[in-house]
Short mmCIF file of C-alpha atoms in Angstrom, two decimals:
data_model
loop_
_atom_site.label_atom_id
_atom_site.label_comp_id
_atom_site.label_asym_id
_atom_site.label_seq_id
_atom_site.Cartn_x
_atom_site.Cartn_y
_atom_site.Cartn_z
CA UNK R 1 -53.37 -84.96 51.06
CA UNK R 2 -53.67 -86.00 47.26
CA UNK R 3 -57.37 -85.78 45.67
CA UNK R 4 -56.83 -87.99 42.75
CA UNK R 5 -60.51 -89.26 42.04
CA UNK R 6 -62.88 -86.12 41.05
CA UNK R 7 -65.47 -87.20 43.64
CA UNK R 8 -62.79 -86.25 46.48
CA UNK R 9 -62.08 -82.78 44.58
CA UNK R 10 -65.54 -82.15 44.65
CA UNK R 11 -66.27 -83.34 48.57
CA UNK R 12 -63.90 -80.56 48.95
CA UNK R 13 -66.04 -77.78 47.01
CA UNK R 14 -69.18 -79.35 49.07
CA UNK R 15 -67.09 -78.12 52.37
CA UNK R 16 -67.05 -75.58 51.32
CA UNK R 17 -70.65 -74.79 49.79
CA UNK R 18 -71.60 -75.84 53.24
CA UNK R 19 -69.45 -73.26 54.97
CA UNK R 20 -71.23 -70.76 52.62
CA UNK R 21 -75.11 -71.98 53.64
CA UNK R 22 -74.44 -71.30 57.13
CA UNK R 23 -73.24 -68.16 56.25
CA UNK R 24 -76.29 -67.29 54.68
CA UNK R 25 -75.12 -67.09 51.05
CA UNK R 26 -75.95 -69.05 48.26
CA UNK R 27 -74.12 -72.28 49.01
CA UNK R 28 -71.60 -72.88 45.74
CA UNK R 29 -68.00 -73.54 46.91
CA UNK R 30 -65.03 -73.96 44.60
CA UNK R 31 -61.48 -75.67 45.13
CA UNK R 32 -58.31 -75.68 43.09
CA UNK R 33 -55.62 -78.47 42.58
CA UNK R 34 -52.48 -78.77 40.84
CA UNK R 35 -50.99 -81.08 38.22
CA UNK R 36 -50.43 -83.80 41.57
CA UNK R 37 -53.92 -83.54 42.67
CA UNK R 38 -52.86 -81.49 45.97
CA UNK R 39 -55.37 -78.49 47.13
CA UNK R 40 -54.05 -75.26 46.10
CA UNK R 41 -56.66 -73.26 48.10
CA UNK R 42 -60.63 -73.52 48.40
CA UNK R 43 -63.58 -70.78 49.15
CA UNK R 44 -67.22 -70.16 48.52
CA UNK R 45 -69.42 -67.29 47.88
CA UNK R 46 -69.22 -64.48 49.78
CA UNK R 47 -71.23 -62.02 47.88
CA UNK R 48 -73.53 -60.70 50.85
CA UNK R 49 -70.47 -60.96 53.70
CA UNK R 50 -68.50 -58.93 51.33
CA UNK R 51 -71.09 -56.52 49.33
CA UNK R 52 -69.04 -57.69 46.12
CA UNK R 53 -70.95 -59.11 43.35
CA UNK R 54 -67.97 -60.98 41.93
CA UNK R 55 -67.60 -62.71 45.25
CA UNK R 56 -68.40 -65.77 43.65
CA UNK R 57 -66.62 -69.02 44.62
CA UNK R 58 -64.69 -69.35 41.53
CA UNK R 59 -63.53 -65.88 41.32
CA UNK R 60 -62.15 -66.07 45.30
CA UNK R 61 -60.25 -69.05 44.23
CA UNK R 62 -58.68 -67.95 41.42
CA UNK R 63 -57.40 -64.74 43.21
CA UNK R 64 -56.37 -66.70 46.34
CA UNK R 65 -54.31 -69.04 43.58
CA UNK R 66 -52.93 -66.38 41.73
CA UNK R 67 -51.25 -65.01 44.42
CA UNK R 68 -50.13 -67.95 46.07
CA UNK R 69 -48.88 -69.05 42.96
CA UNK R 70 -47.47 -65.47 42.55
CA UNK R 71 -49.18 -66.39 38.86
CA UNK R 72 -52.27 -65.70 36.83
CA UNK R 73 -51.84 -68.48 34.58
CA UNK R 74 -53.29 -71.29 36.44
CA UNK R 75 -52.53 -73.91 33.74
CA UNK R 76 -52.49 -77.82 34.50
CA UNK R 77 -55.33 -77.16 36.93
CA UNK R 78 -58.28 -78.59 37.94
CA UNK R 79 -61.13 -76.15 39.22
CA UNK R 80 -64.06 -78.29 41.35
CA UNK R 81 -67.27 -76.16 41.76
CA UNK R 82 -70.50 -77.40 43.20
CA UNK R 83 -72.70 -75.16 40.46
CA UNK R 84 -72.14 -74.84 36.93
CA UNK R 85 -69.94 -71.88 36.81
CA UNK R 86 -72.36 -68.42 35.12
CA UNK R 87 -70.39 -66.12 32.49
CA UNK R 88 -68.30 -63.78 34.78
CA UNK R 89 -66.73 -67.19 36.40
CA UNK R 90 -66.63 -69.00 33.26
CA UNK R 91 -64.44 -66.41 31.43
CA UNK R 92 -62.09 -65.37 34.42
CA UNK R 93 -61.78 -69.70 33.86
CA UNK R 94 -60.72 -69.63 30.31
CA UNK R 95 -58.33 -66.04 31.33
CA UNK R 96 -56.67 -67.87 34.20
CA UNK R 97 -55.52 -70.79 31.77
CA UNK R 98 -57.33 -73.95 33.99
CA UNK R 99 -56.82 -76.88 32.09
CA UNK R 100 -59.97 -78.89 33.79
CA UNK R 101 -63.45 -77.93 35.12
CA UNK R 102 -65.24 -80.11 37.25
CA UNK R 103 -68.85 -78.99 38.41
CA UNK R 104 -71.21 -80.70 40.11
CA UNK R 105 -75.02 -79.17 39.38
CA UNK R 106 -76.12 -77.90 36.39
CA UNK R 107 -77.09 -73.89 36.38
CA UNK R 108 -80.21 -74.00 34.17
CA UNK R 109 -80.53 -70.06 35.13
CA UNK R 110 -76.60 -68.84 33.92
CA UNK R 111 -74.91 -71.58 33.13
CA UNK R 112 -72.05 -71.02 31.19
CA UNK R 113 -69.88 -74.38 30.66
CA UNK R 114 -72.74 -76.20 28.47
CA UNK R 115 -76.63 -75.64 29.81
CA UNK R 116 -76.58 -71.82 28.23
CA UNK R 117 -72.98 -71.08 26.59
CA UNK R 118 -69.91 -73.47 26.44
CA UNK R 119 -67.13 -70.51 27.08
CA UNK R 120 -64.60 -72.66 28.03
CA UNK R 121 -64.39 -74.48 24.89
CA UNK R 122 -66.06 -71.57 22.91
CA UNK R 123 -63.17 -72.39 19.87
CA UNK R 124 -63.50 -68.26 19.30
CA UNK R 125 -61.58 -67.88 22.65
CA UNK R 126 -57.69 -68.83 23.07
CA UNK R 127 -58.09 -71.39 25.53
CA UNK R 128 -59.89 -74.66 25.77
CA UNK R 129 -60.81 -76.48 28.99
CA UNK R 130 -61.14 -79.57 29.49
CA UNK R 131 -65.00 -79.88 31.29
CA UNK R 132 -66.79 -82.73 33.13
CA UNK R 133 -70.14 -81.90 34.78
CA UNK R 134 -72.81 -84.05 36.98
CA UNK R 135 -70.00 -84.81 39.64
CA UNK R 136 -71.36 -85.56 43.08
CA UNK R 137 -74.73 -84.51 41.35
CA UNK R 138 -77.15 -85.50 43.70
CA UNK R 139 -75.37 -83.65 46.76
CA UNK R 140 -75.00 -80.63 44.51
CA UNK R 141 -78.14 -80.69 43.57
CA UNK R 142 -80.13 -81.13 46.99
CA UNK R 143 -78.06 -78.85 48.66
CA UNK R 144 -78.68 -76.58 46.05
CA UNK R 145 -82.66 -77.10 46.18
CA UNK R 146 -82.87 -76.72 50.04
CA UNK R 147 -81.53 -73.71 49.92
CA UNK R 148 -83.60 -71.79 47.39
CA UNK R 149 -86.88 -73.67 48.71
CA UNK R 150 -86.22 -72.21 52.17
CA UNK R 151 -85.80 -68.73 50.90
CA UNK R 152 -89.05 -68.71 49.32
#
């Protein structure tokens, strides 16, 4: 299947974040798709199912790629995450080479492509991504929300 529009790359990610919420975990789920706009892989967090703290969406993706691609450089890329991706996920981005970053809700708490830093188009670093945020915002967002609201 070919996920040209950003809204369908990030419907994906949503599958994903909702895989994750019932689960338990905090429900951000990432997907990854090549230069044609075909799914490479997808995952969400899995911090408390696997004890890890770099069990974040982003990071499982990127590994799952890696090795698919039997590649770290992920270049020509496009990474869809439901939550603005914190530092950790941010910089494995810019290490892995993505050439775009699509997120959905901001992460006013560790947000790392724009609300706190901007590390993957930090000019200091030796790759620049190419970054569009708010997509499928409302979704993001309220899924987001209903989780942390019903944890407190």
């Amino acid at each position: 299947m070919n996920y040209q529009k950003d809204e369908d790359k990030m419907k994906v990610a949503l599958d994903q974040a909702y895989k994750a919420l019932e689960l338990n975990e905090v429900p951000v789920g990432a997907a990854l798709f090549d230069s044609n706009d075909e799914l490479i892989c997808s995952d969400h967090n899995r911090r408390e199912i696997n004890q890890d703290p770099t069990a974040h969406a982003e990071i499982l993706v990127l590994k799952a790629a890696s090795e698919k691609l039997k590649s770290w450089r992920l270049e020509n890329t496009t990474l869809a995450v439901t939550l603005e991706p914190d530092p950790m996920c941010a910089g494995a981005i810019v290490n892995a080479r993505i050439g775009r970053l699509i997120y959905g809700a901001p992460n006013e708490k560790a947000g790392a492509a724009w609300t706190l830093f901007n590390i993957p188009q930090d000019p200091r670093l030796n790759h620049y991504v190419e970054m569009i945020d708010s997509v499928l915002l409302e979704e993001t967002e309220e899924l987001l929300s209903s989780f942390f609201e019903n944890r407190r």
